[in-house]
Structures are given as structure tokens and as C-alpha cells.
Tab-separated table of C-alpha atoms in Angstrom:
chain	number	residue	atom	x	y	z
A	20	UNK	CA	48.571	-54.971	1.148
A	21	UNK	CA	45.804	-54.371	4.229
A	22	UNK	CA	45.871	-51.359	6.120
A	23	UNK	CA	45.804	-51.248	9.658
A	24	UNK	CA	44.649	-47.313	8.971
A	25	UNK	CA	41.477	-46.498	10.957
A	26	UNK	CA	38.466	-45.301	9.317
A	27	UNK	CA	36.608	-41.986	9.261
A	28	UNK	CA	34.077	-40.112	11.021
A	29	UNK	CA	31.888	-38.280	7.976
A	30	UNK	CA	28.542	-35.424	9.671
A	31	UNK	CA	26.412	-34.380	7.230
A	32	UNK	CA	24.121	-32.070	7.919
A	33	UNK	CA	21.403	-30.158	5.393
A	34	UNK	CA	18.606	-27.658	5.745
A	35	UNK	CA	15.511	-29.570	5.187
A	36	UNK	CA	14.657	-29.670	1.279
A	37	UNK	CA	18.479	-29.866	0.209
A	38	UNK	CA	18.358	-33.362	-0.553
A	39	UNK	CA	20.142	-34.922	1.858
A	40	UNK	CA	19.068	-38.560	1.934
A	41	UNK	CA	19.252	-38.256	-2.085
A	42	UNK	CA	23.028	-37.508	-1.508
A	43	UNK	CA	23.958	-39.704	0.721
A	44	UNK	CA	22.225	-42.704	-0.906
A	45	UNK	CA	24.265	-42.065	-4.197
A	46	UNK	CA	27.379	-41.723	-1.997
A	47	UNK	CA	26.844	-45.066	-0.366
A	48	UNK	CA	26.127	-46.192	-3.901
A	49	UNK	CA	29.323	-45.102	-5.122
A	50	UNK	CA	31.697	-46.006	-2.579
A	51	UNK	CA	31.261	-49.512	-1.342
A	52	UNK	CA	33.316	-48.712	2.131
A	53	UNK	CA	30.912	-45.610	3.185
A	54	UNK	CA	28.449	-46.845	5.611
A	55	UNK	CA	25.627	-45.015	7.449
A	56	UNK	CA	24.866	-45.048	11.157
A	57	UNK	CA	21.247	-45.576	11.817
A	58	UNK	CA	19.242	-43.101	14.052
A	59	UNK	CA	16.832	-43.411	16.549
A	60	UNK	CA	14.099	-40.931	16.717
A	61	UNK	CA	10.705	-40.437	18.698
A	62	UNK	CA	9.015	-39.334	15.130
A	63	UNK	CA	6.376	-41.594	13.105
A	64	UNK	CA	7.505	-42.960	10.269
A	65	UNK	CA	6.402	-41.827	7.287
A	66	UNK	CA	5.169	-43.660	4.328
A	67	UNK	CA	7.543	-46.323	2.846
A	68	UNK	CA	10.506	-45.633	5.684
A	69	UNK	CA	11.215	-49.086	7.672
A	70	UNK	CA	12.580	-49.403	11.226
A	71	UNK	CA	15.801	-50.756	11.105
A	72	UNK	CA	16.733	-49.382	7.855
A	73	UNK	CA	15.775	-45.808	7.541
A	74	UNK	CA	15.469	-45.263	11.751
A	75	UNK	CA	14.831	-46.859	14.634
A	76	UNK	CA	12.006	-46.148	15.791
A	77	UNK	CA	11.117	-46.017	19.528
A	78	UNK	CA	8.611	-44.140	21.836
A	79	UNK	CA	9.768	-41.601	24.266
A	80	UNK	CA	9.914	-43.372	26.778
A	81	UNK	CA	12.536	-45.662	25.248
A	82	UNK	CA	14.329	-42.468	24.168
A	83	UNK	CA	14.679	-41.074	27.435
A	84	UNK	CA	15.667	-44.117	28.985
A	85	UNK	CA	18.649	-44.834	26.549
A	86	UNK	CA	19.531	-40.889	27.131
A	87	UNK	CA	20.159	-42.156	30.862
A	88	UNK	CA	22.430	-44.796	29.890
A	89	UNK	CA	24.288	-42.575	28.125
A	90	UNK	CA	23.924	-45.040	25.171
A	91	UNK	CA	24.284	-41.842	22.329
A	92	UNK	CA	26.731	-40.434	20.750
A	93	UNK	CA	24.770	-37.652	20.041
A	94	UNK	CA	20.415	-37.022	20.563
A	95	UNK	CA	18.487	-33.596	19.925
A	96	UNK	CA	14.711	-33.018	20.508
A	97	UNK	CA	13.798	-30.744	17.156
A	98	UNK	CA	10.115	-29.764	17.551
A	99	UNK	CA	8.278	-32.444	19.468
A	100	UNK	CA	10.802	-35.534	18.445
A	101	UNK	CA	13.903	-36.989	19.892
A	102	UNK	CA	16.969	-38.097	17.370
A	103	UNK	CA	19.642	-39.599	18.473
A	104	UNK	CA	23.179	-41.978	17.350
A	105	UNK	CA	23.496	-45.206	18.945
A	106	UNK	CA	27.531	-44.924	19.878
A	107	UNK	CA	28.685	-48.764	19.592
A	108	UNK	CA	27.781	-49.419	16.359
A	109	UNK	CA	29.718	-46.318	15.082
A	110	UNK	CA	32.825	-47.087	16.929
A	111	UNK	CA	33.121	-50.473	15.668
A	112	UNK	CA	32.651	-49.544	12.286
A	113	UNK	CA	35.272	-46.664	12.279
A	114	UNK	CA	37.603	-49.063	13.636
A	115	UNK	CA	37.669	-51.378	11.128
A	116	UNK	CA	38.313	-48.954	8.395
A	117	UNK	CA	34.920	-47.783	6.830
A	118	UNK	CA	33.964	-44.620	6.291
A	119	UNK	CA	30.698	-44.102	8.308
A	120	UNK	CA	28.240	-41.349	7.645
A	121	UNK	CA	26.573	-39.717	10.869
A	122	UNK	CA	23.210	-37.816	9.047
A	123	UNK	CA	22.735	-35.556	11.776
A	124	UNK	CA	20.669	-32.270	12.614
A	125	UNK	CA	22.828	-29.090	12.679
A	126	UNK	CA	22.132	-28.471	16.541
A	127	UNK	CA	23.294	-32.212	17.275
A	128	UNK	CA	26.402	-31.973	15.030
A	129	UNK	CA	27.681	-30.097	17.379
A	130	UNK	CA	27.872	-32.832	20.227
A	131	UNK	CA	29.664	-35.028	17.569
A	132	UNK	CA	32.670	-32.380	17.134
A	133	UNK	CA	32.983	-32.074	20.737
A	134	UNK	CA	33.194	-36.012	21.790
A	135	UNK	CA	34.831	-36.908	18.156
A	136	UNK	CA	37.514	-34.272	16.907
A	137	UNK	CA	38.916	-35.723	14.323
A	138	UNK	CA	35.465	-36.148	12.755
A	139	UNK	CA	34.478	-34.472	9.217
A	140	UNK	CA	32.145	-32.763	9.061
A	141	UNK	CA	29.952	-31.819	5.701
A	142	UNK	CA	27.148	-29.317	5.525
A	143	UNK	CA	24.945	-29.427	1.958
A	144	UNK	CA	23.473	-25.985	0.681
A	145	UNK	CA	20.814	-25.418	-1.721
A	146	UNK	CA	21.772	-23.435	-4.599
A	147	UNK	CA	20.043	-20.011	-3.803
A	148	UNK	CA	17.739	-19.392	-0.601
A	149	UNK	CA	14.791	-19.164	-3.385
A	150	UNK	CA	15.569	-22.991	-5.264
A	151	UNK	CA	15.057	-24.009	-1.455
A	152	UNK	CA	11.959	-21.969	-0.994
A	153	UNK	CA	10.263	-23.663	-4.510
A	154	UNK	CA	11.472	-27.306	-3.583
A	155	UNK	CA	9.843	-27.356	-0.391
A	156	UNK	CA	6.789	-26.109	-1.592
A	157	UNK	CA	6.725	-28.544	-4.692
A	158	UNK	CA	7.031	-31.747	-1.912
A	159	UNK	CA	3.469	-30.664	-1.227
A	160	UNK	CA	3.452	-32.765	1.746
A	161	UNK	CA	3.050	-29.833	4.499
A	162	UNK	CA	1.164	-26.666	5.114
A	163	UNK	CA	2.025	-23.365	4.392
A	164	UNK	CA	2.707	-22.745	7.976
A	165	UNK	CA	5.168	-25.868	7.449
A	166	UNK	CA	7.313	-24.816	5.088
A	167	UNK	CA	7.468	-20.810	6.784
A	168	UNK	CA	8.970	-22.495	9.788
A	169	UNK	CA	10.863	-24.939	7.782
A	170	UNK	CA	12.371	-21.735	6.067
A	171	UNK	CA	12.862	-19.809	8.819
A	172	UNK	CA	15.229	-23.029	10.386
A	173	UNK	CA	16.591	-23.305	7.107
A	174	UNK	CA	17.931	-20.101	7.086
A	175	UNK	CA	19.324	-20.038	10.881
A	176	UNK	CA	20.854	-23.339	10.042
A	177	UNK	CA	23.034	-21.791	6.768
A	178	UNK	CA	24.233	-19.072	9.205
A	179	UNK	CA	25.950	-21.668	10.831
A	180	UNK	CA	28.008	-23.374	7.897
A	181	UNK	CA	31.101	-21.921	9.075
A	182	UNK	CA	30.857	-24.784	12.117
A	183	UNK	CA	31.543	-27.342	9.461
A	184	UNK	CA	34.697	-28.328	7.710
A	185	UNK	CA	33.496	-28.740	4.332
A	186	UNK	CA	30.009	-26.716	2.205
A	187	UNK	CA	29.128	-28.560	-0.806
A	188	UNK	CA	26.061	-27.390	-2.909
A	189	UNK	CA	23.064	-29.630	-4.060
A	190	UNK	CA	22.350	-27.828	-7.851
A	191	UNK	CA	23.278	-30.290	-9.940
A	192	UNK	CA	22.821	-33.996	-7.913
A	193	UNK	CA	26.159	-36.179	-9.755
A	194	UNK	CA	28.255	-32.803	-9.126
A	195	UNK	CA	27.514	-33.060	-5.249
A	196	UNK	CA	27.749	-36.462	-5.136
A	197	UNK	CA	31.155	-36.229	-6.336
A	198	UNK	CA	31.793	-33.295	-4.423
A	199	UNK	CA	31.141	-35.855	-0.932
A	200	UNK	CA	32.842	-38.667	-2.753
A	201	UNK	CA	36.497	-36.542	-3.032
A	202	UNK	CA	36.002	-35.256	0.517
A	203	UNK	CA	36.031	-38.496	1.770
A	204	UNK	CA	38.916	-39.434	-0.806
A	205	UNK	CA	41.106	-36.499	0.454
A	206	UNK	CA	40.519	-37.093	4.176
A	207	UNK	CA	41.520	-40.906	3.767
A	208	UNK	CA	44.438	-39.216	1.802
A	209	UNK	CA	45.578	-37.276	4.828
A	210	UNK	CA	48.824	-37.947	6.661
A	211	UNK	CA	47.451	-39.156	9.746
A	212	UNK	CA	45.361	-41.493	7.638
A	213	UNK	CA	48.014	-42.949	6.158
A	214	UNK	CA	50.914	-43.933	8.345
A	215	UNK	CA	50.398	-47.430	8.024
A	216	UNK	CA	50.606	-47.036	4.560
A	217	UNK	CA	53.863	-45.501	4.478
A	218	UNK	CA	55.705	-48.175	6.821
A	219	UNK	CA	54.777	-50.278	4.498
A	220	UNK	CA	56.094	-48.502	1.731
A	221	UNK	CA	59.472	-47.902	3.025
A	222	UNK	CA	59.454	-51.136	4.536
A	223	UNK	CA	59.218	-53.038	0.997
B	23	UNK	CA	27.527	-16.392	-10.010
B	24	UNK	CA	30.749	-15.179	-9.618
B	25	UNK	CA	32.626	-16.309	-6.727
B	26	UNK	CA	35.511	-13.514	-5.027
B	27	UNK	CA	36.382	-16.930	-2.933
B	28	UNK	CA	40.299	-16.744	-3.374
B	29	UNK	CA	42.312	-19.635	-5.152
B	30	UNK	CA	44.418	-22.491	-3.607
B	31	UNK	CA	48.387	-22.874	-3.949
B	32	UNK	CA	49.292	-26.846	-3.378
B	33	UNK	CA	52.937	-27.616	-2.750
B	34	UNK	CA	53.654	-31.075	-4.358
B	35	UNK	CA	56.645	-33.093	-4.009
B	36	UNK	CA	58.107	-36.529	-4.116
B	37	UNK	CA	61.437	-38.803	-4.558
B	38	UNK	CA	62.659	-38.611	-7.684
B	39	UNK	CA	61.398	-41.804	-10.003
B	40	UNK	CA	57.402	-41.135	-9.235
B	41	UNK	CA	56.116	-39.921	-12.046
B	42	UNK	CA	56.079	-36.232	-10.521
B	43	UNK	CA	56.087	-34.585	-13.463
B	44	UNK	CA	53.284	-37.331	-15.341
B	45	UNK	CA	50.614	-36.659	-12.820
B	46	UNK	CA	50.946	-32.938	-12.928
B	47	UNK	CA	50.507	-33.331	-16.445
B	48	UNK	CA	47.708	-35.019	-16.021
B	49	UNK	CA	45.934	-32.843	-13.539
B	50	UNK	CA	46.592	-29.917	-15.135
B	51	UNK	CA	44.926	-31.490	-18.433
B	52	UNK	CA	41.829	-32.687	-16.016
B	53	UNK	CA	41.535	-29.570	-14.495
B	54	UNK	CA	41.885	-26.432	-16.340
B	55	UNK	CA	41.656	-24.363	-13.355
B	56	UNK	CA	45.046	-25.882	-12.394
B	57	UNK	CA	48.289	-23.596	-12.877
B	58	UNK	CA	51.899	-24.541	-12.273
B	59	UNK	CA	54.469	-22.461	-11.281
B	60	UNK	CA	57.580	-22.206	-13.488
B	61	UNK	CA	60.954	-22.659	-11.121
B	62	UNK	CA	64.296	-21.015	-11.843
B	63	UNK	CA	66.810	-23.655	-11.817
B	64	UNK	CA	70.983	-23.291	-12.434
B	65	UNK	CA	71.177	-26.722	-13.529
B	66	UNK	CA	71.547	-27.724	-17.534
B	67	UNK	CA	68.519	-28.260	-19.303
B	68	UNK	CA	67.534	-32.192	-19.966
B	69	UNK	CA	67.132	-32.898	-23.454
B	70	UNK	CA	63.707	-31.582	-24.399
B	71	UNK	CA	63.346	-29.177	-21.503
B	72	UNK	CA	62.158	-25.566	-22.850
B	73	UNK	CA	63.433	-22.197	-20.973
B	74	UNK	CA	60.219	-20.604	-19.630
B	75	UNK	CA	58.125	-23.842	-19.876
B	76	UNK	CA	59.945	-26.579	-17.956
B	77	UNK	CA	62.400	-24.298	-15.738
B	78	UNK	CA	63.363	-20.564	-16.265
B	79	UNK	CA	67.364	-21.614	-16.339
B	80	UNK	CA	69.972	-19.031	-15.290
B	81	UNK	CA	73.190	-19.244	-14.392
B	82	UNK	CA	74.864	-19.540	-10.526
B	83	UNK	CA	75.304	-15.722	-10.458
B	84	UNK	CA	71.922	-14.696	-11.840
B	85	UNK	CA	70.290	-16.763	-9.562
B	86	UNK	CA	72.325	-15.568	-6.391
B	87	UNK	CA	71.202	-11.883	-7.277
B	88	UNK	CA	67.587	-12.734	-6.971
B	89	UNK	CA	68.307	-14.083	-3.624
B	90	UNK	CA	69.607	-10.929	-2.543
B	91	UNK	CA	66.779	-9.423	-4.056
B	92	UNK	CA	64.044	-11.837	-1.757
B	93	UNK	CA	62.280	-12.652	-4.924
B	94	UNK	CA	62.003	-16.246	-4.410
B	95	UNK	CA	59.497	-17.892	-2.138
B	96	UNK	CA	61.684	-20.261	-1.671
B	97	UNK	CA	64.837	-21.919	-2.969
B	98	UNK	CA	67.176	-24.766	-2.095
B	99	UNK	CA	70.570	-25.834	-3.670
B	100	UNK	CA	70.124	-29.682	-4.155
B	101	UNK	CA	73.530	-31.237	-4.864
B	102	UNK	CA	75.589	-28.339	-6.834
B	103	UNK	CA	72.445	-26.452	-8.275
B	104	UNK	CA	69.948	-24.140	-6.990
B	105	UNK	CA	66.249	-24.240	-7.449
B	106	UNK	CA	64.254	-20.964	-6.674
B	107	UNK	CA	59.944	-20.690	-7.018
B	108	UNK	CA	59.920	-16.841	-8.015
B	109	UNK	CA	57.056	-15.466	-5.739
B	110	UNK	CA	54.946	-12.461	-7.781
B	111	UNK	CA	53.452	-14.409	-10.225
B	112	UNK	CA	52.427	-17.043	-8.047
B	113	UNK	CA	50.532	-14.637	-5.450
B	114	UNK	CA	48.885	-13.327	-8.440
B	115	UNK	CA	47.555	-16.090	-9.661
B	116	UNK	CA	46.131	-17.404	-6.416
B	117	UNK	CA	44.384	-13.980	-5.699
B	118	UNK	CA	42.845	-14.634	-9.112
B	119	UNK	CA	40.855	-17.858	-7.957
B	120	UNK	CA	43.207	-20.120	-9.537
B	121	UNK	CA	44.890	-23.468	-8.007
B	122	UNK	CA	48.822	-23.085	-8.434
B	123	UNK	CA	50.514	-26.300	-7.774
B	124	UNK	CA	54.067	-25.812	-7.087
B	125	UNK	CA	56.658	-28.729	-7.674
B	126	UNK	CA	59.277	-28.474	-4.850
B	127	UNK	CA	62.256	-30.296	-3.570
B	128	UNK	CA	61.183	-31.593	0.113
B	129	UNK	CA	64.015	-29.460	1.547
B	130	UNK	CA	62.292	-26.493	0.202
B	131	UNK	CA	58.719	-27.572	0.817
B	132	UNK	CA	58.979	-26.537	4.330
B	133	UNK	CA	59.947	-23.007	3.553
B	134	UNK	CA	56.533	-22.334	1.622
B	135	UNK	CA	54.661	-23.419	4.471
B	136	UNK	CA	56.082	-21.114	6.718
B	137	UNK	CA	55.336	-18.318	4.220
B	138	UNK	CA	51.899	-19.623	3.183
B	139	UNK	CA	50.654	-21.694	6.120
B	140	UNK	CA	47.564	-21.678	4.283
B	141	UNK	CA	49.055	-23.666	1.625
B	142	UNK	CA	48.274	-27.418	1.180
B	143	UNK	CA	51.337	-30.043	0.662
B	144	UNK	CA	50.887	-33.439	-1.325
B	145	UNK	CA	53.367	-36.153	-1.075
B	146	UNK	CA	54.042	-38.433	-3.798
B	147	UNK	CA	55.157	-42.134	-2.615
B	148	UNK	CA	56.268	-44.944	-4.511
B	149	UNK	CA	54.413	-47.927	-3.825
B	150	UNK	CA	57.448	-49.641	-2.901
B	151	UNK	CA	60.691	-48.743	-2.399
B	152	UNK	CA	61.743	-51.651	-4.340
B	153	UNK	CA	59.683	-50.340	-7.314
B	154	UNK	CA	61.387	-47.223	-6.790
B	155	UNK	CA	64.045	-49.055	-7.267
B	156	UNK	CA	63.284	-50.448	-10.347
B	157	UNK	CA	61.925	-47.669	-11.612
B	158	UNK	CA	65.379	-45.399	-11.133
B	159	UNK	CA	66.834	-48.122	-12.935
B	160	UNK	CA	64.865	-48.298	-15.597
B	161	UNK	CA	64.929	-44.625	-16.429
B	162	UNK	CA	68.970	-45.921	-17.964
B	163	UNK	CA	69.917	-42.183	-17.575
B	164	UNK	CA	72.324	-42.268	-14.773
B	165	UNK	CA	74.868	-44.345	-13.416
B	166	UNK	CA	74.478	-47.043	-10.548
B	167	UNK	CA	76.392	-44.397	-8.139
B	168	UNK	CA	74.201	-41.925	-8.791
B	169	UNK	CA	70.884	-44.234	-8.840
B	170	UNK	CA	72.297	-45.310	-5.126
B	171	UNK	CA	72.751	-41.653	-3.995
B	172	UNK	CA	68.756	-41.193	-5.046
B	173	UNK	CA	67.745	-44.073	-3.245
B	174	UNK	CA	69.354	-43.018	-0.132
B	175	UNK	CA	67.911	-39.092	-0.880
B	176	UNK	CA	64.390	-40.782	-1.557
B	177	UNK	CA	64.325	-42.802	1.780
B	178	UNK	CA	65.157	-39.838	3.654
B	179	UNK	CA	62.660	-37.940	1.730
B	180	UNK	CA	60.026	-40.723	2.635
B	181	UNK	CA	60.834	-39.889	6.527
B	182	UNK	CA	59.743	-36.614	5.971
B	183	UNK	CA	56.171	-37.566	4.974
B	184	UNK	CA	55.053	-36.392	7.818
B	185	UNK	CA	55.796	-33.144	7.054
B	186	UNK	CA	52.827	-32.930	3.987
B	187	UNK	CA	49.181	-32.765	4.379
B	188	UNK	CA	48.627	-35.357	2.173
B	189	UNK	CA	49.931	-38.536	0.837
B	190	UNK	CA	49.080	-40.138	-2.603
B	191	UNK	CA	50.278	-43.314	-3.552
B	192	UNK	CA	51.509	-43.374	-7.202
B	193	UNK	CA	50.648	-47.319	-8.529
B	194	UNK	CA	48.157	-46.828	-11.022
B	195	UNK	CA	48.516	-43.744	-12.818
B	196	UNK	CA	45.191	-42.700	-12.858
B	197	UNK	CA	44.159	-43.390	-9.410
B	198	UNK	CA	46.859	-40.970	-8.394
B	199	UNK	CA	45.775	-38.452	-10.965
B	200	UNK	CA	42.414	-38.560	-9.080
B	201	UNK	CA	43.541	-38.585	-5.659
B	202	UNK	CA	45.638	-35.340	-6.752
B	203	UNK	CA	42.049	-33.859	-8.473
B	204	UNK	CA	40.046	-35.164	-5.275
B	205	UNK	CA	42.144	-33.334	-2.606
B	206	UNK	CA	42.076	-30.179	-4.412
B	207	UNK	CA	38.325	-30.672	-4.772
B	208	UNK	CA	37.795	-30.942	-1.325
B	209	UNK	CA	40.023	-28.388	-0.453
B	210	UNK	CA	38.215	-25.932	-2.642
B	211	UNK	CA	35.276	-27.049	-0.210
B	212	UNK	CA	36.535	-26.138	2.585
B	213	UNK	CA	34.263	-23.713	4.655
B	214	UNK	CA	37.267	-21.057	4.461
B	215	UNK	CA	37.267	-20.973	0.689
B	216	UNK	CA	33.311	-21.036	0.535
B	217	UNK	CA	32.274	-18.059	1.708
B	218	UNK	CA	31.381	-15.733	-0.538
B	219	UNK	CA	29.508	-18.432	-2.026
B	220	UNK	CA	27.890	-18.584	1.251
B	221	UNK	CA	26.921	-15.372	1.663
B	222	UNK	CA	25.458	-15.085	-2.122
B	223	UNK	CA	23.283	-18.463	-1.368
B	224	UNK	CA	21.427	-17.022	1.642
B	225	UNK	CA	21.307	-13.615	-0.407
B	226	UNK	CA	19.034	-15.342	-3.439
């Protein structure tokens, strides 16, 4: 029985430290139809990411280029770095039923809403402002001065939960993975996701 | 860490012959969190059915009082008997944090949502309307004429689909169960219903 029922628009968005790539890697694990758009970004990689897989990785002078063409769905310079969404790629994939997963800085998510309103959006917490403040310092891979600003973002990013449709918190990893996994359920679940569905019900 | 986040009440209905009453057993077994509401009904008890468990039963007079009274949130007379959700104890169970899943004719499922628009509707569909078929038939306790006067209620029930937030598909018992669990997961997700959760994770 093939549905002609598109797919779905998932942003996720996460303070730094809430374990957002840990997440989303379980969800994709999970749930063989979620897919993640690949970002661009101006940033080095860091050790063990690949281009292609984790980003694409570009200069800025690429970046600003493709910005031009209008060729994002979304971009945001955060510090010193560009990120952006490639559009086609998403579009296609929505189309043809999978659930794609937009990872996307709070400021950019935004820009998503506005072009795509129909998209979901999910923003991961940390259990208490303090579990956030010990994981970041355990990473040990920045300075003090790091993780202050990292904190201080953190915290203006949580003020701004209410711009998202769904909060989930990272304390225990399976429970938020299951948490994302029956958001996406629900939203394929809804109505307007389902008409096909239904004609062919009554139809048969 | 307490939560003051309120409850959810979930309006579920569907065509007779789809295992309504199975997969709000089952939920409410899965989910302990899960209350039902108990209907007042002036038709005769089935064999089996308890008075305060299945249905508060009444007779044709009783239940016309209460009307007067406006101590329904909603009733409907369906064929020659009327069915009535008595409102108090619901509201109080909600403002207690629970999920109260009310099981209501389609005719009166509208009626709730204009008194609770923050209520969330499921729809239960056959997945056919031949298996529906076969289904009414194989339930041997009513006669062809009044297996033919479901059908004809149940298509025009399907129509109204449309009118419900959600739609689960009842094939596999199970997979409904969880696509009943998963949409009031996610609803309890919802930024609206988070935050006082919020609020206590940038406070710690």
C-alpha cells in the first residue's frame, strides 16, 4: 500500500554540550526513513569529522558566493564561521517521503520557519543549567574563556525555546531518543499527513 | 523535580469494529499516567459491562436532567440512546497533570473541541473498509441490517477524518497502541506543556 504522503521537515536545535549529534545519530539509527541534511560551514574540521559526511566544508569565499545564488535554505555566521543548508537536496528528499533532519543553530532556525511553515521544529535541553555547565567543562577541549561564552549563548539560546514546537531533555540518552523518535511518529500521524492514507482506506 | 506543567485531555474516536476499546486498554496499561473518562450512557448494559467502570448507565429521564443541569461536556443521542462525558471530574484530572482520554461518538467529538480547543483528537481507521467489513461480521452480535446501518455510519464517520488531529491506522495491534502512546508523547512535548520545566532547567 505506498503512500503518495509527503515527508517531513524535522529542526533541531541544542545549546552546545546537550548532545546533539549523539541524538540525532541514534535517531537516524532507529528510524531507517530519517535522513539528515548536510551543512556547509566556513569552520575547520575538527579531528575525525569528514567533508561530505559530517559538513561540507568550503572557504569563505565559496560561502559567500553560494549566499549570492541564493543556493541556502538557511546560513548564519556564529563567531567567525558561516553555516549554512544547501536547499535542493532537502526538497527532494521531503518529497519523496523521508523524514529529513535540518541540525541547525537557534539564530538560523528561524529562517527555516519563515520559508518552511509546516516544518517541526525540536529544541534539546540539558537537564539543569549546572549538568550543562560540568559537561562542557569535562570535553576539555576549550579554554575557560570558551566555555564562559559558550554558557553565556547557552543560556540566551534556552530563553528562546518557546520559538520551537517541541523541548525534549537530554538526561537520560534512550529516553530522548525516544522522545525525537514519537515526535516524528505523531507528526507523520497528523491529518494532513495522512490523506492519502485515508482515500485509500475508504477506497478498499 | 516536580513539574506544575498541566495534563493533556485526548478525544479518541472511531467506527465501530476498530478495536476502540482494545487499544485504550492497552494504552492505559502502557502508560499509567493515562486516565479515561467514564461516560453516562441510557443504553442497556452489554453482557459484562460494569456500572461505574464501562459506562455510568441511567435511564432517559436521569440523563435529560443533567442536561438541564449543563453537566455534560458533551453528549449526543446516537440512534435511540444518549451518551453524555460528565465534565467535573474530567477538568480535575487534567489540572492534576494527568492525560484523560475520552472515548466519543464523532458527532460529539466536535463539541469538546469547541469547549477545549486545547484538546487533541485521534481517529481510529480501519485499514480497509472491507476489513471493517469483515470485522462487523465477525463480531456475530448483530444482524446483517444492523451490520449494514454501521457500515454506512462508519463511512460517513471516515469523511469526517478531517475533523481529528490525528489519524492512527488500527492493522497491527500494537503498532496502533504505539502510535496512540507516541502522539501523546509528543504532545506532552510540546513547548506549551513544557514550561515550567523550562523555567526550572535554566533555574539549576
Amino acid at each position: 500500500m505506498a503512500s503518495k504522503d509527503k515527508g517531513l521537515l524535522v529542526v533541531l536545535s541544542a545549546p552546545a554540550g546537550c548532545g546533539k549529534d549523539t541524538v540525532l545519530a541514534e535517531v537516524k539509527k532507529a528510524d531507517q526513513n530519517v535522513k539528515q541534511s548536510i551543512s556547509m560551514t566556513t569552520r575547520l574540521p575538527r579531528e575525525g569529522e569528514q567533508d561530505g559526511v559530517d559538513y561540507y566544508f568550503t572557504s569563505q569565499e565559496d560561502f559567500e558566493n553560494k549566499i549570492k545564488e541564493n543556493g541556502f535554505l538557511e546560513y548564519v555566521k556564529y563567531g567567525v564561521n558561516y553555516y549554512g543548508t544547501p536547499k535542493k537536496a532537502i526538497e527532494e528528499m521531503v518529497d519523496s517521503g523521508k523524514t529529513v533532519i535540518l541540525k541547525i543553530e537557534v539564530e538560523g532556525a528561524g529562517n527555516v520557519r519563515k520559508i518552511y511553515p509546516d516544518a517541526v521544529s525540536i529544541f534539546i535541553m540539558p537537564p539543569s543549567f549546572t549538568e550543562l555547565s560540568r559537561r562542557l567543562k569535562n570535553r576539555g577541549t576549550e579554554t575557560e574563556e570558551d566555555i564562559c561564552r559558550r554558557l553565556k549563548i547557552a543560556e540566551d539560546e534556552m530563553q528562546r525555546a518557546k520559538e520551537y514546537n517541541y523541548i525534549v531533555i537530554n538526561d537520560d540518552l534512550s529516553v530522548c531518543v525516544n522522545d525525537v523518535l514519537s515526535i516524528i511518529k505523531a507528526e507523520r500521524l497528523k491529518y494532513s499527513n495522512m490523506q492519502e492514507k485515508i482515500k485509500e482506506i475508504i477506497n478498499n
